JSON list of C-alpha atoms and ligand atoms in Angstrom, two decimals:
[
{"chain": "A", "resi": 103, "resn": "MET", "atom": "CA", "xyz": [119.75, 212.05, 195.58]},
{"chain": "A", "resi": 104, "resn": "LYS", "atom": "CA", "xyz": [119.71, 209.21, 193.10]},
{"chain": "A", "resi": 105, "resn": "THR", "atom": "CA", "xyz": [120.67, 205.66, 193.90]},
{"chain": "A", "resi": 106, "resn": "ALA", "atom": "CA", "xyz": [123.92, 204.93, 192.09]},
{"chain": "A", "resi": 107, "resn": "GLN", "atom": "CA", "xyz": [123.75, 201.74, 190.07]},
{"chain": "A", "resi": 108, "resn": "LEU", "atom": "CA", "xyz": [127.19, 201.82, 188.52]},
{"chain": "A", "resi": 109, "resn": "HIS", "atom": "CA", "xyz": [127.59, 198.05, 188.72]},
{"chain": "A", "resi": 110, "resn": "HIS", "atom": "CA", "xyz": [124.38, 197.17, 186.98]},
{"chain": "A", "resi": 111, "resn": "GLU", "atom": "CA", "xyz": [124.48, 193.85, 185.12]},
{"chain": "A", "resi": 112, "resn": "TYR", "atom": "CA", "xyz": [124.01, 195.53, 181.73]},
{"chain": "A", "resi": 113, "resn": "GLN", "atom": "CA", "xyz": [127.16, 197.63, 181.86]},
{"chain": "A", "resi": 114, "resn": "PRO", "atom": "CA", "xyz": [129.20, 197.29, 178.65]},
{"chain": "A", "resi": 115, "resn": "GLU", "atom": "CA", "xyz": [132.95, 196.75, 179.09]},
{"chain": "A", "resi": 116, "resn": "LYS", "atom": "CA", "xyz": [133.90, 199.56, 176.74]},
{"chain": "A", "resi": 117, "resn": "PHE", "atom": "CA", "xyz": [132.44, 202.76, 175.38]},
{"chain": "A", "resi": 118, "resn": "SER", "atom": "CA", "xyz": [133.74, 205.09, 172.72]},
{"chain": "A", "resi": 119, "resn": "PHE", "atom": "CA", "xyz": [132.24, 208.12, 171.08]},
{"chain": "A", "resi": 120, "resn": "THR", "atom": "CA", "xyz": [131.45, 207.97, 167.36]},
{"chain": "A", "resi": 121, "resn": "PRO", "atom": "CA", "xyz": [133.67, 210.05, 165.04]},
{"chain": "A", "resi": 122, "resn": "GLN", "atom": "CA", "xyz": [130.74, 212.45, 164.58]},
{"chain": "A", "resi": 123, "resn": "ASN", "atom": "CA", "xyz": [130.39, 212.88, 168.32]},
{"chain": "A", "resi": 124, "resn": "MET", "atom": "CA", "xyz": [134.15, 213.35, 168.71]},
{"chain": "A", "resi": 125, "resn": "GLU", "atom": "CA", "xyz": [133.78, 216.30, 166.34]},
{"chain": "A", "resi": 126, "resn": "LYS", "atom": "CA", "xyz": [131.01, 217.64, 168.57]},
{"chain": "A", "resi": 127, "resn": "ILE", "atom": "CA", "xyz": [133.28, 217.18, 171.58]},
{"chain": "A", "resi": 128, "resn": "HIS", "atom": "CA", "xyz": [135.97, 219.28, 169.91]},
{"chain": "A", "resi": 129, "resn": "ALA", "atom": "CA", "xyz": [133.35, 221.97, 169.28]},
{"chain": "A", "resi": 130, "resn": "ILE", "atom": "CA", "xyz": [132.24, 221.81, 172.94]},
{"chain": "A", "resi": 131, "resn": "PHE", "atom": "CA", "xyz": [135.83, 222.10, 174.12]},
{"chain": "A", "resi": 132, "resn": "ALA", "atom": "CA", "xyz": [136.31, 225.19, 171.95]},
{"chain": "A", "resi": 133, "resn": "LYS", "atom": "CA", "xyz": [133.61, 227.00, 173.95]},
{"chain": "A", "resi": 134, "resn": "TYR", "atom": "CA", "xyz": [135.62, 226.88, 177.17]},
{"chain": "A", "resi": 135, "resn": "PRO", "atom": "CA", "xyz": [138.77, 228.87, 177.99]},
{"chain": "A", "resi": 136, "resn": "ALA", "atom": "CA", "xyz": [142.06, 227.03, 178.41]},
{"chain": "A", "resi": 137, "resn": "GLY", "atom": "CA", "xyz": [142.26, 225.32, 181.79]},
{"chain": "A", "resi": 138, "resn": "ARG", "atom": "CA", "xyz": [138.46, 225.26, 182.22]},
{"chain": "A", "resi": 139, "resn": "HIS", "atom": "CA", "xyz": [137.68, 222.04, 180.40]},
{"chain": "A", "resi": 140, "resn": "LYS", "atom": "CA", "xyz": [136.50, 220.30, 183.54]},
{"chain": "A", "resi": 141, "resn": "SER", "atom": "CA", "xyz": [133.23, 222.10, 182.88]},
{"chain": "A", "resi": 142, "resn": "THR", "atom": "CA", "xyz": [132.68, 219.97, 179.78]},
{"chain": "A", "resi": 143, "resn": "VAL", "atom": "CA", "xyz": [131.82, 216.93, 181.91]},
{"chain": "A", "resi": 144, "resn": "MET", "atom": "CA", "xyz": [128.09, 217.69, 181.82]},
{"chain": "A", "resi": 145, "resn": "PRO", "atom": "CA", "xyz": [127.70, 218.22, 178.05]},
{"chain": "A", "resi": 146, "resn": "LEU", "atom": "CA", "xyz": [129.87, 215.18, 177.38]},
{"chain": "A", "resi": 147, "resn": "LEU", "atom": "CA", "xyz": [127.76, 212.98, 179.66]},
{"chain": "A", "resi": 148, "resn": "HIS", "atom": "CA", "xyz": [124.68, 214.23, 177.85]},
{"chain": "A", "resi": 149, "resn": "LEU", "atom": "CA", "xyz": [126.28, 213.43, 174.50]},
{"chain": "A", "resi": 150, "resn": "ALA", "atom": "CA", "xyz": [127.06, 209.91, 175.73]},
{"chain": "A", "resi": 151, "resn": "GLN", "atom": "CA", "xyz": [123.43, 209.46, 176.77]},
{"chain": "A", "resi": 152, "resn": "VAL", "atom": "CA", "xyz": [122.18, 210.69, 173.37]},
{"chain": "A", "resi": 153, "resn": "GLN", "atom": "CA", "xyz": [124.59, 208.34, 171.59]},
{"chain": "A", "resi": 154, "resn": "VAL", "atom": "CA", "xyz": [123.29, 205.39, 173.61]},
{"chain": "A", "resi": 155, "resn": "ALA", "atom": "CA", "xyz": [119.70, 206.41, 172.75]},
{"chain": "A", "resi": 156, "resn": "GLU", "atom": "CA", "xyz": [120.60, 206.33, 169.06]},
{"chain": "A", "resi": 157, "resn": "ARG", "atom": "CA", "xyz": [122.94, 203.32, 168.92]},
{"chain": "A", "resi": 158, "resn": "GLY", "atom": "CA", "xyz": [122.72, 201.36, 172.17]},
{"chain": "A", "resi": 159, "resn": "PRO", "atom": "CA", "xyz": [123.65, 199.48, 174.25]},
{"chain": "A", "resi": 160, "resn": "TYR", "atom": "CA", "xyz": [120.03, 199.22, 175.31]},
{"chain": "A", "resi": 161, "resn": "GLY", "atom": "CA", "xyz": [120.53, 196.67, 178.07]},
{"chain": "A", "resi": 162, "resn": "PRO", "atom": "CA", "xyz": [117.78, 194.06, 178.11]},
{"chain": "A", "resi": 163, "resn": "TYR", "atom": "CA", "xyz": [115.62, 195.86, 175.52]},
{"chain": "A", "resi": 164, "resn": "GLU", "atom": "CA", "xyz": [115.53, 195.42, 171.77]},
{"chain": "A", "resi": 165, "resn": "GLU", "atom": "CA", "xyz": [115.17, 199.16, 171.43]},
{"chain": "A", "resi": 166, "resn": "GLY", "atom": "CA", "xyz": [115.76, 201.50, 174.30]},
{"chain": "A", "resi": 167, "resn": "GLY", "atom": "CA", "xyz": [116.41, 205.02, 175.39]},
{"chain": "A", "resi": 168, "resn": "GLY", "atom": "CA", "xyz": [119.50, 206.88, 176.49]},
{"chain": "A", "resi": 169, "resn": "TRP", "atom": "CA", "xyz": [121.50, 206.06, 179.60]},
{"chain": "A", "resi": 170, "resn": "VAL", "atom": "CA", "xyz": [125.08, 206.56, 180.70]},
{"chain": "A", "resi": 171, "resn": "PRO", "atom": "CA", "xyz": [127.09, 203.36, 181.19]},
{"chain": "A", "resi": 172, "resn": "ARG", "atom": "CA", "xyz": [129.97, 203.48, 183.63]},
{"chain": "A", "resi": 173, "resn": "ALA", "atom": "CA", "xyz": [132.36, 202.87, 180.71]},
{"chain": "A", "resi": 174, "resn": "ALA", "atom": "CA", "xyz": [131.03, 206.10, 179.16]},
{"chain": "A", "resi": 175, "resn": "MET", "atom": "CA", "xyz": [131.74, 207.97, 182.39]},
{"chain": "A", "resi": 176, "resn": "ASP", "atom": "CA", "xyz": [135.28, 206.57, 182.34]},
{"chain": "A", "resi": 177, "resn": "GLU", "atom": "CA", "xyz": [135.69, 207.68, 178.74]},
{"chain": "A", "resi": 178, "resn": "VAL", "atom": "CA", "xyz": [134.45, 211.18, 179.57]},
{"chain": "A", "resi": 179, "resn": "ALA", "atom": "CA", "xyz": [136.94, 211.30, 182.46]},
{"chain": "A", "resi": 180, "resn": "ARG", "atom": "CA", "xyz": [139.74, 210.23, 180.12]},
{"chain": "A", "resi": 181, "resn": "ILE", "atom": "CA", "xyz": [138.84, 212.84, 177.49]},
{"chain": "A", "resi": 182, "resn": "VAL", "atom": "CA", "xyz": [138.39, 215.68, 179.98]},
{"chain": "A", "resi": 183, "resn": "GLY", "atom": "CA", "xyz": [141.44, 214.66, 181.99]},
{"chain": "A", "resi": 184, "resn": "VAL", "atom": "CA", "xyz": [139.86, 214.28, 185.43]},
{"chain": "A", "resi": 185, "resn": "PRO", "atom": "CA", "xyz": [139.72, 211.32, 187.85]},
{"chain": "A", "resi": 186, "resn": "PRO", "atom": "CA", "xyz": [136.70, 209.05, 187.08]},
{"chain": "A", "resi": 187, "resn": "ILE", "atom": "CA", "xyz": [135.22, 209.79, 190.54]},
{"chain": "A", "resi": 188, "resn": "LYS", "atom": "CA", "xyz": [134.71, 213.41, 189.47]},
{"chain": "A", "resi": 189, "resn": "VAL", "atom": "CA", "xyz": [132.50, 212.22, 186.60]},
{"chain": "A", "resi": 190, "resn": "TYR", "atom": "CA", "xyz": [130.68, 209.64, 188.77]},
{"chain": "A", "resi": 191, "resn": "GLU", "atom": "CA", "xyz": [129.85, 212.44, 191.23]},
{"chain": "A", "resi": 192, "resn": "VAL", "atom": "CA", "xyz": [128.20, 214.52, 188.51]},
{"chain": "A", "resi": 193, "resn": "ALA", "atom": "CA", "xyz": [126.40, 211.63, 186.81]},
{"chain": "A", "resi": 194, "resn": "THR", "atom": "CA", "xyz": [124.94, 210.31, 190.07]},
{"chain": "A", "resi": 195, "resn": "PHE", "atom": "CA", "xyz": [123.82, 213.74, 191.29]},
{"chain": "A", "resi": 196, "resn": "TYR", "atom": "CA", "xyz": [121.75, 215.03, 188.36]},
{"chain": "A", "resi": 197, "resn": "THR", "atom": "CA", "xyz": [118.53, 213.22, 187.54]},
{"chain": "A", "resi": 198, "resn": "MET", "atom": "CA", "xyz": [118.89, 214.06, 183.83]},
{"chain": "A", "resi": 199, "resn": "TYR", "atom": "CA", "xyz": [121.45, 211.25, 183.56]},
{"chain": "A", "resi": 200, "resn": "ASN", "atom": "CA", "xyz": [119.98, 207.76, 183.54]},
{"chain": "A", "resi": 201, "resn": "LEU", "atom": "CA", "xyz": [122.32, 205.30, 185.23]},
{"chain": "A", "resi": 202, "resn": "HIS", "atom": "CA", "xyz": [120.67, 202.15, 183.97]},
{"chain": "A", "resi": 203, "resn": "PRO", "atom": "CA", "xyz": [118.83, 201.09, 180.80]},
{"chain": "A", "resi": 204, "resn": "VAL", "atom": "CA", "xyz": [115.49, 202.80, 180.21]},
{"chain": "A", "resi": 205, "resn": "GLY", "atom": "CA", "xyz": [112.71, 202.28, 177.69]},
{"chain": "A", "resi": 206, "resn": "LYS", "atom": "CA", "xyz": [112.59, 203.89, 174.29]},
{"chain": "A", "resi": 207, "resn": "TYR", "atom": "CA", "xyz": [110.19, 206.46, 175.71]},
{"chain": "A", "resi": 208, "resn": "LEU", "atom": "CA", "xyz": [111.16, 207.87, 179.10]},
{"chain": "A", "resi": 209, "resn": "ILE", "atom": "CA", "xyz": [108.01, 209.31, 180.67]},
{"chain": "A", "resi": 210, "resn": "GLN", "atom": "CA", "xyz": [108.81, 211.85, 183.36]},
{"chain": "A", "resi": 211, "resn": "ILE", "atom": "CA", "xyz": [105.72, 212.87, 185.31]},
{"chain": "A", "resi": 212, "resn": "CYS", "atom": "CA", "xyz": [105.85, 216.05, 187.34]},
{"chain": "A", "resi": 213, "resn": "THR", "atom": "CA", "xyz": [104.37, 215.43, 190.79]},
{"chain": "A", "resi": 214, "resn": "THR", "atom": "CA", "xyz": [105.35, 218.74, 192.42]},
{"chain": "A", "resi": 215, "resn": "SER", "atom": "CA", "xyz": [102.57, 220.75, 194.12]},
{"chain": "A", "resi": 216, "resn": "PRO", "atom": "CA", "xyz": [101.36, 222.94, 191.21]},
{"chain": "A", "resi": 217, "resn": "CYS", "atom": "CA", "xyz": [101.00, 219.87, 188.98]},
{"chain": "A", "resi": 218, "resn": "MET", "atom": "CA", "xyz": [99.45, 217.91, 191.84]},
{"chain": "A", "resi": 219, "resn": "LEU", "atom": "CA", "xyz": [96.82, 220.65, 192.29]},
{"chain": "A", "resi": 220, "resn": "GLY", "atom": "CA", "xyz": [96.51, 222.13, 188.79]},
{"chain": "A", "resi": 221, "resn": "GLY", "atom": "CA", "xyz": [93.98, 220.98, 186.20]},
{"chain": "A", "resi": 222, "resn": "ILE", "atom": "CA", "xyz": [92.88, 217.42, 186.83]},
{"chain": "A", "resi": 223, "resn": "GLY", "atom": "CA", "xyz": [95.93, 216.86, 189.04]},
{"chain": "A", "resi": 224, "resn": "SER", "atom": "CA", "xyz": [99.03, 214.74, 188.61]},
{"chain": "A", "resi": 225, "resn": "ASP", "atom": "CA", "xyz": [97.65, 211.90, 190.78]},
{"chain": "A", "resi": 226, "resn": "VAL", "atom": "CA", "xyz": [95.04, 211.19, 188.11]},
{"chain": "A", "resi": 227, "resn": "ILE", "atom": "CA", "xyz": [97.69, 211.34, 185.40]},
{"chain": "A", "resi": 228, "resn": "VAL", "atom": "CA", "xyz": [100.01, 209.01, 187.31]},
{"chain": "A", "resi": 229, "resn": "ASN", "atom": "CA", "xyz": [97.21, 206.52, 187.90]},
{"chain": "A", "resi": 230, "resn": "THR", "atom": "CA", "xyz": [96.24, 206.61, 184.22]},
{"chain": "A", "resi": 231, "resn": "PHE", "atom": "CA", "xyz": [99.78, 205.72, 183.23]},
{"chain": "A", "resi": 232, "resn": "ARG", "atom": "CA", "xyz": [99.89, 203.00, 185.89]},
{"chain": "A", "resi": 233, "resn": "ALA", "atom": "CA", "xyz": [96.64, 201.46, 184.70]},
{"chain": "A", "resi": 234, "resn": "HIS", "atom": "CA", "xyz": [97.36, 201.73, 180.98]},
{"chain": "A", "resi": 235, "resn": "LEU", "atom": "CA", "xyz": [100.99, 200.60, 181.02]},
{"chain": "A", "resi": 236, "resn": "GLY", "atom": "CA", "xyz": [100.88, 198.22, 183.99]},
{"chain": "A", "resi": 237, "resn": "ILE", "atom": "CA", "xyz": [104.05, 199.68, 185.49]},
{"chain": "A", "resi": 238, "resn": "ASP", "atom": "CA", "xyz": [104.94, 201.98, 188.36]},
{"chain": "A", "resi": 239, "resn": "PHE", "atom": "CA", "xyz": [107.67, 204.58, 188.86]},
{"chain": "A", "resi": 240, "resn": "GLU", "atom": "CA", "xyz": [111.17, 203.38, 187.94]},
{"chain": "A", "resi": 241, "resn": "GLN", "atom": "CA", "xyz": [109.75, 200.45, 186.00]},
{"chain": "A", "resi": 242, "resn": "THR", "atom": "CA", "xyz": [109.83, 199.63, 182.28]},
{"chain": "A", "resi": 243, "resn": "THR", "atom": "CA", "xyz": [107.21, 197.80, 180.23]},
{"chain": "A", "resi": 244, "resn": "PRO", "atom": "CA", "xyz": [108.31, 194.28, 179.20]},
{"chain": "A", "resi": 245, "resn": "ASP", "atom": "CA", "xyz": [108.53, 195.34, 175.53]},
{"chain": "A", "resi": 246, "resn": "GLY", "atom": "CA", "xyz": [111.10, 198.00, 176.50]},
{"chain": "A", "resi": 247, "resn": "LEU", "atom": "CA", "xyz": [108.99, 200.81, 175.11]},
{"chain": "A", "resi": 248, "resn": "PHE", "atom": "CA", "xyz": [108.07, 202.84, 178.18]},
{"chain": "A", "resi": 249, "resn": "THR", "atom": "CA", "xyz": [109.81, 203.74, 181.44]},
{"chain": "A", "resi": 250, "resn": "MET", "atom": "CA", "xyz": [107.93, 205.79, 184.00]},
{"chain": "A", "resi": 251, "resn": "LYS", "atom": "CA", "xyz": [109.50, 208.07, 186.55]},
{"chain": "A", "resi": 252, "resn": "ASP", "atom": "CA", "xyz": [108.36, 210.88, 188.84]},
{"chain": "A", "resi": 253, "resn": "VAL", "atom": "CA", "xyz": [110.22, 214.16, 188.75]},
{"chain": "A", "resi": 254, "resn": "GLU", "atom": "CA", "xyz": [110.16, 217.54, 190.39]},
{"chain": "A", "resi": 255, "resn": "CYS", "atom": "CA", "xyz": [108.93, 220.72, 188.66]},
{"chain": "A", "resi": 256, "resn": "LEU", "atom": "CA", "xyz": [109.46, 220.68, 184.89]},
{"chain": "A", "resi": 257, "resn": "GLY", "atom": "CA", "xyz": [109.13, 224.46, 184.74]},
{"chain": "A", "resi": 258, "resn": "ALA", "atom": "CA", "xyz": [105.78, 224.60, 182.92]},
{"chain": "A", "resi": 259, "resn": "CYS", "atom": "CA", "xyz": [103.53, 224.81, 185.99]},
{"chain": "A", "resi": 260, "resn": "VAL", "atom": "CA", "xyz": [101.03, 227.19, 184.38]},
{"chain": "A", "resi": 261, "resn": "ASN", "atom": "CA", "xyz": [99.96, 224.37, 182.06]},
{"chain": "A", "resi": 262, "resn": "ALA", "atom": "CA", "xyz": [99.66, 221.74, 184.80]},
{"chain": "A", "resi": 263, "resn": "PRO", "atom": "CA", "xyz": [99.61, 218.82, 184.84]},
{"chain": "A", "resi": 264, "resn": "VAL", "atom": "CA", "xyz": [102.74, 218.37, 182.80]},
{"chain": "A", "resi": 265, "resn": "ILE", "atom": "CA", "xyz": [104.87, 215.44, 181.66]},
{"chain": "A", "resi": 266, "resn": "GLN", "atom": "CA", "xyz": [108.02, 215.12, 179.59]},
{"chain": "A", "resi": 267, "resn": "ILE", "atom": "CA", "xyz": [108.57, 212.20, 177.20]},
{"chain": "A", "resi": 268, "resn": "ASN", "atom": "CA", "xyz": [112.15, 212.13, 175.93]},
{"chain": "A", "resi": 269, "resn": "ASP", "atom": "CA", "xyz": [112.70, 215.74, 174.77]},
{"chain": "A", "resi": 270, "resn": "ASP", "atom": "CA", "xyz": [109.03, 216.75, 174.42]},
{"chain": "A", "resi": 271, "resn": "TYR", "atom": "CA", "xyz": [106.58, 218.33, 176.85]},
{"chain": "A", "resi": 272, "resn": "TYR", "atom": "CA", "xyz": [102.87, 217.45, 177.06]},
{"chain": "A", "resi": 273, "resn": "GLU", "atom": "CA", "xyz": [100.75, 219.90, 179.05]},
{"chain": "A", "resi": 274, "resn": "ASP", "atom": "CA", "xyz": [97.15, 220.47, 180.21]},
{"chain": "A", "resi": 275, "resn": "LEU", "atom": "CA", "xyz": [96.79, 216.70, 180.35]},
{"chain": "A", "resi": 276, "resn": "SER", "atom": "CA", "xyz": [93.67, 214.63, 180.83]},
{"chain": "A", "resi": 277, "resn": "PRO", "atom": "CA", "xyz": [93.40, 210.84, 181.19]},
{"chain": "A", "resi": 278, "resn": "GLU", "atom": "CA", "xyz": [92.03, 210.62, 177.65]},
{"chain": "A", "resi": 279, "resn": "ARG", "atom": "CA", "xyz": [94.97, 212.52, 176.20]},
{"chain": "A", "resi": 280, "resn": "VAL", "atom": "CA", "xyz": [97.43, 210.37, 178.17]},
{"chain": "A", "resi": 281, "resn": "ILE", "atom": "CA", "xyz": [96.00, 207.23, 176.58]},
{"chain": "A", "resi": 282, "resn": "ASP", "atom": "CA", "xyz": [96.02, 208.85, 173.13]},
{"chain": "A", "resi": 283, "resn": "ILE", "atom": "CA", "xyz": [99.68, 209.82, 173.58]},
{"chain": "A", "resi": 284, "resn": "ILE", "atom": "CA", "xyz": [100.69, 206.34, 174.71]},
{"chain": "A", "resi": 285, "resn": "GLU", "atom": "CA", "xyz": [98.89, 204.69, 171.82]},
{"chain": "A", "resi": 286, "resn": "ALA", "atom": "CA", "xyz": [100.32, 207.13, 169.28]},
{"chain": "A", "resi": 287, "resn": "LEU", "atom": "CA", "xyz": [103.85, 206.41, 170.48]},
{"chain": "A", "resi": 288, "resn": "ARG", "atom": "CA", "xyz": [103.17, 202.70, 170.52]},
{"chain": "A", "resi": 289, "resn": "SER", "atom": "CA", "xyz": [102.14, 202.82, 166.88]},
{"chain": "A", "resi": 290, "resn": "GLY", "atom": "CA", "xyz": [105.17, 204.86, 165.88]},
{"chain": "A", "resi": 291, "resn": "GLN", "atom": "CA", "xyz": [103.37, 208.18, 165.48]},
{"chain": "A", "resi": 292, "resn": "LYS", "atom": "CA", "xyz": [104.39, 211.52, 166.91]},
{"chain": "A", "resi": 293, "resn": "PRO", "atom": "CA", "xyz": [101.69, 212.84, 169.25]},
{"chain": "A", "resi": 294, "resn": "LYS", "atom": "CA", "xyz": [100.86, 216.51, 169.45]},
{"chain": "A", "resi": 295, "resn": "THR", "atom": "CA", "xyz": [103.24, 218.18, 171.90]},
{"chain": "A", "resi": 296, "resn": "GLY", "atom": "CA", "xyz": [102.65, 221.19, 174.18]},
{"chain": "A", "resi": 297, "resn": "SER", "atom": "CA", "xyz": [99.20, 222.08, 175.49]},
{"chain": "A", "resi": 298, "resn": "GLN", "atom": "CA", "xyz": [96.73, 219.28, 174.90]},
{"chain": "A", "resi": 299, "resn": "THR", "atom": "CA", "xyz": [93.78, 221.66, 175.10]},
{"chain": "A", "resi": 300, "resn": "GLY", "atom": "CA", "xyz": [95.03, 223.80, 172.24]},
{"chain": "A", "resi": 301, "resn": "ARG", "atom": "CA", "xyz": [95.80, 226.96, 174.15]},
{"chain": "A", "resi": 302, "resn": "MET", "atom": "CA", "xyz": [98.70, 228.94, 172.82]},
{"chain": "A", "resi": 303, "resn": "GLY", "atom": "CA", "xyz": [101.75, 228.74, 175.07]},
{"chain": "A", "resi": 304, "resn": "SER", "atom": "CA", "xyz": [100.60, 229.49, 178.58]},
{"chain": "A", "resi": 305, "resn": "CYS", "atom": "CA", "xyz": [97.93, 232.11, 177.81]},
{"chain": "A", "resi": 306, "resn": "PRO", "atom": "CA", "xyz": [94.78, 232.08, 180.00]},
{"chain": "A", "resi": 307, "resn": "VAL", "atom": "CA", "xyz": [92.43, 229.13, 179.39]},
{"chain": "A", "resi": 308, "resn": "THR", "atom": "CA", "xyz": [89.73, 231.65, 178.48]},
{"chain": "A", "resi": 309, "resn": "GLY", "atom": "CA", "xyz": [91.96, 233.14, 175.78]},
{"chain": "A", "resi": 310, "resn": "PRO", "atom": "CA", "xyz": [94.44, 236.03, 175.64]},
{"chain": "A", "resi": 311, "resn": "THR", "atom": "CA", "xyz": [93.67, 239.07, 177.80]},
{"chain": "A", "resi": 312, "resn": "THR", "atom": "CA", "xyz": [96.41, 241.33, 176.42]},
{"chain": "A", "resi": 313, "resn": "LEU", "atom": "CA", "xyz": [98.08, 241.92, 173.05]},
{"chain": "A", "resi": 314, "resn": "LYS", "atom": "CA", "xyz": [95.00, 240.44, 171.43]},
{"chain": "A", "resi": 315, "resn": "ASP", "atom": "CA", "xyz": [95.70, 242.04, 168.05]},
{"chain": "A", "resi": 316, "resn": "MET", "atom": "CA", "xyz": [99.11, 240.46, 167.91]},
{"chain": "A", "resi": 317, "resn": "VAL", "atom": "CA", "xyz": [97.71, 237.04, 168.78]},
{"chain": "A", "resi": 318, "resn": "GLN", "atom": "CA", "xyz": [94.91, 237.28, 166.24]},
{"chain": "A", "resi": 319, "resn": "ASN", "atom": "CA", "xyz": [97.26, 238.46, 163.53]},
{"chain": "A", "resi": 320, "resn": "GLY", "atom": "CA", "xyz": [99.82, 235.78, 164.35]},
{"chain": "B", "resi": 89, "resn": "LIG", "atom": "S1", "xyz": [105.06, 221.90, 189.20]},
{"chain": "B", "resi": 89, "resn": "LIG", "atom": "FE1", "xyz": [104.82, 220.67, 187.42]},
{"chain": "B", "resi": 89, "resn": "LIG", "atom": "S2", "xyz": [105.80, 221.83, 185.91]},
{"chain": "B", "resi": 89, "resn": "LIG", "atom": "FE2", "xyz": [106.11, 223.00, 187.70]}
]
């Protein structure tokens, strides 16, 4: 259960979707049968979060990531035609919705058992982030670049330890790769995503054991 922070000091008074996103909303609505549009609350909240990531408001940061202001929840409720509380309930339940400003890069570190035990272990990864960024979970670096948070299983346990930064996964992590990733992002580069040891997908670390011909021939 997340802590609701709907009255955070950085809440904007108003929120409206861009014309481009209103077009997307019409397309989302078209996917649902008549009378079932309440189900669009989740994709619309996600769209609001993406819009904030692209255009702000970023709260206290010059540049920031996506979050869902309360005014956006109210706007979603208005568009969908449900009481605002129905949207608040969804937004405060799912951890994919950020309820307060976050950094430009939202680092989600999996600390569930397989990632805690797999590879070098998530504890080492967490401590590397702590030491290199000088922040802990639920904190943001003063320059607004990085927010760190711990999450449950990201669904890529075979390549543990795993993190997600914005929409990208980084797997088979080591402390060295964590620092490389941070520094690449800091300098505006795009780090290599996926397995950091170069294995393809989630094949065995010693190489494929089946369908070898297909792998070798691409
Ligand atoms: S336990 Fe970390 S990805 Fe599943």
